[in-house]
Coordinates of C-alpha atoms and ligand atoms in Angstrom, one line a residue:
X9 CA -62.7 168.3 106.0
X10 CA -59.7 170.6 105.8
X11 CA -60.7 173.9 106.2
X12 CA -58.9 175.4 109.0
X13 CA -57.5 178.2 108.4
X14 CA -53.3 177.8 108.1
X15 CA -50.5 180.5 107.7
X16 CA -49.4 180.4 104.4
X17 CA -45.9 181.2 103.8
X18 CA -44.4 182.2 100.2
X19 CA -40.8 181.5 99.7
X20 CA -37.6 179.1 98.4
X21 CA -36.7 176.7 101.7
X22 CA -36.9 173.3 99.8
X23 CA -36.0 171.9 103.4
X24 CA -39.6 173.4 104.6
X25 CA -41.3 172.4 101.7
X26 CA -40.0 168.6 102.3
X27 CA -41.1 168.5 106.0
X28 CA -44.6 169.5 104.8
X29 CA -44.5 166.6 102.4
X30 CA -43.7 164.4 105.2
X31 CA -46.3 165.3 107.3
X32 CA -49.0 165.1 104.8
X33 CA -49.3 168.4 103.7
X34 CA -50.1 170.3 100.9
X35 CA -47.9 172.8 99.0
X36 CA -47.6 174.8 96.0
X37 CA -45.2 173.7 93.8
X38 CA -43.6 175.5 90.2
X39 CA -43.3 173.5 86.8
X40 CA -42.4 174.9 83.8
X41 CA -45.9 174.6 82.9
X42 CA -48.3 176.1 85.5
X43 CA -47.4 175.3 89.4
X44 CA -49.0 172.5 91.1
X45 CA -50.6 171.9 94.3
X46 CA -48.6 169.0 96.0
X47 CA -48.9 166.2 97.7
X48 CA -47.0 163.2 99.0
X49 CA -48.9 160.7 96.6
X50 CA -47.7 157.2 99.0
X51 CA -50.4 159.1 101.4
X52 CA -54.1 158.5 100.7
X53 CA -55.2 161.5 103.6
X54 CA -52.9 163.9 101.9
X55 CA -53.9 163.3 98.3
X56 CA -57.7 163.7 100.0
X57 CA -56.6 166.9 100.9
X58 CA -55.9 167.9 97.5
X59 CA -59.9 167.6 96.1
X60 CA -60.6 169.2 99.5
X61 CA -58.7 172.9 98.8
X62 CA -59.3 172.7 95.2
X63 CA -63.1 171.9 95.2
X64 CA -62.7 169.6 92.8
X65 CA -64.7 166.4 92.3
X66 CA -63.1 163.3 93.2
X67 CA -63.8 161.7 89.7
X68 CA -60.9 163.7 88.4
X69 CA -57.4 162.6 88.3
X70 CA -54.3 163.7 89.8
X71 CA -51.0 163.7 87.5
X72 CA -47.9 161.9 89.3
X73 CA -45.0 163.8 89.0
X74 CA -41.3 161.8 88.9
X75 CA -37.7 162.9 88.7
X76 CA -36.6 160.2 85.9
X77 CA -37.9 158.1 83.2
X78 CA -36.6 155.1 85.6
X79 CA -39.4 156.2 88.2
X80 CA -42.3 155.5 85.8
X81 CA -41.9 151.8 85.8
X82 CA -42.7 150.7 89.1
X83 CA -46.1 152.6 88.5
X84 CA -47.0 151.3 85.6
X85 CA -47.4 147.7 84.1
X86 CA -45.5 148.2 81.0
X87 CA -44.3 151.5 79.7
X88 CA -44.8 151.1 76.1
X89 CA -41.6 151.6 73.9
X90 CA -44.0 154.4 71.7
X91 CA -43.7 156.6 75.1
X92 CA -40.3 155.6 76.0
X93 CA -39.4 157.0 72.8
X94 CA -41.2 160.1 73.4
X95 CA -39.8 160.6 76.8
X96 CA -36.1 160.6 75.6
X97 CA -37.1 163.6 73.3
X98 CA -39.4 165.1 76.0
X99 CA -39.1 164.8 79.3
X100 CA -38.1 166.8 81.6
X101 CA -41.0 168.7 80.0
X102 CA -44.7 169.3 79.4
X103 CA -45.7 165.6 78.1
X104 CA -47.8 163.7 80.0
X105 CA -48.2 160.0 79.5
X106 CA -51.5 158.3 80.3
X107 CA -50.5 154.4 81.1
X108 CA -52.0 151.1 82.3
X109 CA -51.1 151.7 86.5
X110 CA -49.5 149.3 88.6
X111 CA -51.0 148.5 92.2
X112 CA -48.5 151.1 94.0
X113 CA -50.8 153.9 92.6
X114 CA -53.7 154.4 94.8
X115 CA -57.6 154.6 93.3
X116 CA -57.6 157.8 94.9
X117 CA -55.0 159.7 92.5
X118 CA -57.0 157.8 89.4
X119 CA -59.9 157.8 90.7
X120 CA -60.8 154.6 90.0
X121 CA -59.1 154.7 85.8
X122 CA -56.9 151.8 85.0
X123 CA -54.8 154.1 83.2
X124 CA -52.8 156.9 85.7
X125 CA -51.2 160.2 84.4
X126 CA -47.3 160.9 84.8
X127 CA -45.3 163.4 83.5
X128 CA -41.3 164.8 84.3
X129 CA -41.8 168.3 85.2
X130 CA -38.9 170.5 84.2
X131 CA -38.1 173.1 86.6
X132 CA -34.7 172.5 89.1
X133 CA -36.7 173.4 92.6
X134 CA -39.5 170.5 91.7
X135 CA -37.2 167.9 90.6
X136 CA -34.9 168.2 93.5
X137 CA -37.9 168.1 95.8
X138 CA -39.3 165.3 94.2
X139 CA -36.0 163.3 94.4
X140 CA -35.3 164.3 97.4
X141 CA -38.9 163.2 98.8
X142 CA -38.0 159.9 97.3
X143 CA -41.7 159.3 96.4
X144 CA -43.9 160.8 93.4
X145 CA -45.8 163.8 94.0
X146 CA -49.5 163.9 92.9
X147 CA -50.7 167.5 91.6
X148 CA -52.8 169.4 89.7
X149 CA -52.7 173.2 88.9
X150 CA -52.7 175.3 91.9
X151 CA -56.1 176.7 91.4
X152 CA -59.6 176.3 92.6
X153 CA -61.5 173.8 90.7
X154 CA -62.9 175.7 87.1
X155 CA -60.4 178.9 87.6
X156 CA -57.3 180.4 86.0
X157 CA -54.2 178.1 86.5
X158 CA -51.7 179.6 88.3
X159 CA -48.1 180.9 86.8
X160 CA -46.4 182.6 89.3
X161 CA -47.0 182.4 93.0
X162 CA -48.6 185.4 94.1
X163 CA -51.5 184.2 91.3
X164 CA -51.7 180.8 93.9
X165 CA -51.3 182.9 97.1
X166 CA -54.4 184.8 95.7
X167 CA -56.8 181.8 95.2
X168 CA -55.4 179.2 98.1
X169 CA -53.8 181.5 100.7
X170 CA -55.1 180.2 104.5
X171 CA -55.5 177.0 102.5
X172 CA -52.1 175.3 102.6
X173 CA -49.0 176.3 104.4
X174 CA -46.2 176.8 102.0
X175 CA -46.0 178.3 98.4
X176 CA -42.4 177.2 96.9
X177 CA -41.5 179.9 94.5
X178 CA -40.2 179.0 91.4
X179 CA -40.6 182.3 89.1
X180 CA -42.9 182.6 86.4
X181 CA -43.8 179.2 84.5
X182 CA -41.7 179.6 81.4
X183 CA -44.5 177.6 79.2
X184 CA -47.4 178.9 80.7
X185 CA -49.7 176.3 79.3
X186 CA -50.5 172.7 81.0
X187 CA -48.7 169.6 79.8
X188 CA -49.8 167.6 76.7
X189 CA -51.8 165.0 77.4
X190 CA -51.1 161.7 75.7
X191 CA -52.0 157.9 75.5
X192 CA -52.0 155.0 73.3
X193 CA -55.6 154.1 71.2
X194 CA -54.7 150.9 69.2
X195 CA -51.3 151.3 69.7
X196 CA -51.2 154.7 67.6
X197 CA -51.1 158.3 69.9
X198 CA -53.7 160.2 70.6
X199 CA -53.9 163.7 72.1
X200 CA -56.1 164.1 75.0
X201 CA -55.3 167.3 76.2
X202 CA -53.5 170.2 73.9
X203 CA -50.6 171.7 75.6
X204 CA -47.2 173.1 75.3
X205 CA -45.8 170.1 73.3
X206 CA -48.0 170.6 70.1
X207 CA -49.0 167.8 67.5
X208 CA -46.5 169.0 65.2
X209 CA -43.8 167.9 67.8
X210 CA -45.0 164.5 68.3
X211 CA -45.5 163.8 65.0
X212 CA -41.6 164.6 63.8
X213 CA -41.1 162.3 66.3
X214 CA -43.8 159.4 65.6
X215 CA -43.9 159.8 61.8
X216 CA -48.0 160.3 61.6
X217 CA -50.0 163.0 63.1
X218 CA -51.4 161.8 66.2
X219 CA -55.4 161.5 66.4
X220 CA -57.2 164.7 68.7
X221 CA -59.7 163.5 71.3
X222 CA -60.2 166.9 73.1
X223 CA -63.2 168.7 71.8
X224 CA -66.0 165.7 73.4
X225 CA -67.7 166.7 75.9
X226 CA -69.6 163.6 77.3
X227 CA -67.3 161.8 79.3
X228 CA -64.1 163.1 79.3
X229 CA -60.3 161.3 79.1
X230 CA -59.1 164.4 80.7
X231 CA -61.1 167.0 82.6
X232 CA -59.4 169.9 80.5
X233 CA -61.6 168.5 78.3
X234 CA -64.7 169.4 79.7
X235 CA -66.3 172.8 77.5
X236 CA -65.9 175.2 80.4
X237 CA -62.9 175.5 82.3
X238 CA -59.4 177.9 83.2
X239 CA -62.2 180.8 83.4
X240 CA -61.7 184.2 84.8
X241 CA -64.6 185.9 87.3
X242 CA -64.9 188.9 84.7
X243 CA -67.1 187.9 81.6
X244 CA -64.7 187.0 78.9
X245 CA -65.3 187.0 74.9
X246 CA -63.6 186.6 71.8
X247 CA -63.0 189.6 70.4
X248 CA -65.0 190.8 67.6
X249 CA -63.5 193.3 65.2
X250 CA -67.2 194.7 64.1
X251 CA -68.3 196.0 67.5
X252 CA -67.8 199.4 68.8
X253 CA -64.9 199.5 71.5
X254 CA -66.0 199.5 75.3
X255 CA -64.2 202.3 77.3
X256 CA -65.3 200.0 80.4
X257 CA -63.6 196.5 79.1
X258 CA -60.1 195.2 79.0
X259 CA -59.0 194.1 75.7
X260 CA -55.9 191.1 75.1
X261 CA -55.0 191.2 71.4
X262 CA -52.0 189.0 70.3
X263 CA -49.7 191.1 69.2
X264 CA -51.3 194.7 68.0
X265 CA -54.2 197.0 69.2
X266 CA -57.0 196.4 66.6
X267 CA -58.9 198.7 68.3
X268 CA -59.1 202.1 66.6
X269 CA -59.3 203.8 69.9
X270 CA -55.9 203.6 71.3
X271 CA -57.5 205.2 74.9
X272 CA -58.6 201.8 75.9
X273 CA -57.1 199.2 77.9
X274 CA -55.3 196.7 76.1
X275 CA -52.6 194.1 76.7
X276 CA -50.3 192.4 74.4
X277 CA -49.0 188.6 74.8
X278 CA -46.1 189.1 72.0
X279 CA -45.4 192.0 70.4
X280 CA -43.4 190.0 67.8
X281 CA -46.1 187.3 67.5
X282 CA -44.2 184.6 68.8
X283 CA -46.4 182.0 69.8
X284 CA -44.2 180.7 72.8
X285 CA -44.3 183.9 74.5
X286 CA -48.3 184.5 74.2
X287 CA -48.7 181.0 75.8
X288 CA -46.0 182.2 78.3
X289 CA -48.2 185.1 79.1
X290 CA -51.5 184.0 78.7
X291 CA -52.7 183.2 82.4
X292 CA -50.5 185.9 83.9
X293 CA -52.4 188.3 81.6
X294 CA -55.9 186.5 82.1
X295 CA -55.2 187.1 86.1
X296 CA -54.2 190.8 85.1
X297 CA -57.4 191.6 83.7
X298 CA -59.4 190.1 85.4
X299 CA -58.0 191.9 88.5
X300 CA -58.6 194.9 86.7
X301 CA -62.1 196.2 87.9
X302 CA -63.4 195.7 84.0
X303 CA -67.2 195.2 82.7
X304 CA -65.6 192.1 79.8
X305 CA -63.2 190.9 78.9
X306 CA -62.6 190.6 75.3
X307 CA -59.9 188.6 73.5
X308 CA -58.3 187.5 70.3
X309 CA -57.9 184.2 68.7
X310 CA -54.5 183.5 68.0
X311 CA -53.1 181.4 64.6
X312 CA -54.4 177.9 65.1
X313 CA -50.9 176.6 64.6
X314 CA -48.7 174.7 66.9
X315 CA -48.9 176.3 70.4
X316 CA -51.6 178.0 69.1
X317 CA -54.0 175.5 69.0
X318 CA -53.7 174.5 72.8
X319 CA -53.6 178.5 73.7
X320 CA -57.1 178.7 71.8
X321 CA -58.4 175.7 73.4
X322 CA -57.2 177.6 76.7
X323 CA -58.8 180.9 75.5
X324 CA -62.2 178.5 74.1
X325 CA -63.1 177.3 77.1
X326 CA -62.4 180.4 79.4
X327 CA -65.3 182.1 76.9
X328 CA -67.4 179.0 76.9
X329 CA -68.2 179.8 80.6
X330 CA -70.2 182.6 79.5
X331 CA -71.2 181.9 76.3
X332 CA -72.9 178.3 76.2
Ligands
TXA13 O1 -48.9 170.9 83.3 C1 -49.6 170.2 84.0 O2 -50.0 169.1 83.6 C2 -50.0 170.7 85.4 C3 -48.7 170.7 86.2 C4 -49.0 171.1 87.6 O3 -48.0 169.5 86.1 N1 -50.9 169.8 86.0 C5 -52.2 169.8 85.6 O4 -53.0 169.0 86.4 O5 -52.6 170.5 84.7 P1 -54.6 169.1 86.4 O6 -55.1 168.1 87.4 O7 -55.1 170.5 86.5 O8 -55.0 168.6 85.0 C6 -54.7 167.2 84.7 C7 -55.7 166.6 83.7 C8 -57.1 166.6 84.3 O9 -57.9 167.1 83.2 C9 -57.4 165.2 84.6 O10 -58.7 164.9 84.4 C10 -56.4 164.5 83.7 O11 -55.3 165.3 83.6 N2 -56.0 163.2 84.2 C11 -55.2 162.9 85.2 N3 -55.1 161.6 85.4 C12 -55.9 161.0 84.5 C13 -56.2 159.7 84.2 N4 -55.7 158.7 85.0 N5 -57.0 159.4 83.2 C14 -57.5 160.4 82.5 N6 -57.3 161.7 82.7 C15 -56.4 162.0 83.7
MG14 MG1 -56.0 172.2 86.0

């Protein structure tokens, strides 16, 4: 197990953060999605590791992250000409492909899928890391298994600190919501996770709608898929215009107070209602209030358009925890 107790050290030395690699450690990393807990995925002990600080189950995946679209071949089979269109369009940026692996990924980053998950993360630090550790990196979201991702480094330093030795800071996460998860049914697109590239965007690109498989929850594609999951501790609802306000809860409206009380404590994700910016603030806000000493937690559905859909999946499965 890896549970001793380690110094963990919160700054910008991509130098540091490289030697860690090296020596099969772990480290926070930022994306322009949520940051990542890293690992040097050409070693099996160090991807172990990963599963080990995040509690998470070893039947769940790890995405590979690369520097270039020429990286994803040697991982993969064949990297079908659907996603190498995408990729031109998309990457660097929050689109993850799910494709048929080649046998330099280990079982242990897909555990045991045929299928492994890459994507090109778009933030400068990560992608001169990753080139620079001339191997992929294997991560998932910085957080303990089930909890809030992570978009800034003090929210990682709060769940993993003692954990790992080195938090790379980034900034904030300019999306602030997990990649799109993608891969091919019968040679058509099919979303299995809703992120920060939205249907909408895929389809200009594809010329049909692709198909949604993110709502099952009997065996999974993705584990964002599961009903309950990015929870805070607090007890978290949608908020219900009909009931009377709760001086003891903190409220998250999208862009106005609907509350008639103006007293009570209440956070905005975009004052102008731009759906970018409520994604962009979504976690840091959940990670607010939940910090916040309230009873609840109650909060508003947003438009189910574009981002909006994958920020009320986010919001969906936070509630679900307590509501099932
Ligand atoms: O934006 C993101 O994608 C962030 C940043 C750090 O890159 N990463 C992230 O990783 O959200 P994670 O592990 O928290 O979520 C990845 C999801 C999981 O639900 C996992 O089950 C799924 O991707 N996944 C990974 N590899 C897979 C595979 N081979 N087959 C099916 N699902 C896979
Ligand atoms: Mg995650």
């Amino acid at each position: 197990m890896y549970l001793c107790a380690v110094i963990t050290l919160v700054g910008n030395d991509l130098l540091k953060v490289l030697n860690f690699l090296r020596a099969g450690e772990l480290v926070a990393i930022p994306t322009e999605t949520v940051y990542g807990l890293a690992a040097d995925c050409m070693n099996d002990r160090a991807v172990q590791k990963i599963f080990e600080v995040k509690q998470r189950p070893t039947t769940n995946p790890l995405i590979l992250h690369v520097e270039s679209i020429e990286r994803i071949y040697p991982l993969v089979n064949e990297f079908p000409d659907t996603f190498k269109q995408l990729a031109k369009v998309f990457c660097p940026g929050p689109l993850t492909f799910l494709i048929k692996k080649s046998s330099l990924v280990s079982e242990y980053i897909t555990a045991g899928n045929e299928r492994v998950a890459i994507r090109i993360p778009k933030h400068p630090l990560t992608l001169k890391l990753i080139a620079a550790l001339d191997a992929p990196i294997a991560a998932p979201s910085a957080n303990l298994y089930g909890k809030l991702s992570p978009t800034e480094a003090k929210h990682v330093k709060n769940q993993l600190d003692g954990k790992i030795p080195y938090i790379l800071d980034g900034g904030e996460c300019q999306r602030g919501i997990e990649s799109t998860i993608i891969g091919l049914e019968k040679n058509e697109v099919v979303i299995y996770r809703l992120g920060s590239i939205t249907p909408e965007d895929l389809a200009q690109q594809l010329g049909y709608m692709p198909g949604l498989k993110v709502h099952s929850n009997d065996i999974p594609v993705a584990s964002g898929m599961v009903k309950y999951h990015y929870a805070p501790i607090t007890t978290c609802s949608f908020f219900d215009p009909m009931k009377p306000c709760d001086e003891s809860a903190g409220y998250i409206f999208l862009s106005k107070n609907l509350l008639s009380s103006s007293s009570i404590n209440i956070r905005i994700l975009s004052p102008t209602e731009n759906l970018d910016e409520a994604a962009k603030n979504l976690y840091s806000t959940l990670h607010d209030v939940d910090n916040g000493g309230f009873s609840h937690i109650y909060i508003e559905k947003v438009p189910d358009v574009g981002i909006g859909m994958a920020i009320n999946d986010r919001i969906g499965r936070a509630v679900a925890k307590f509501h099932f």
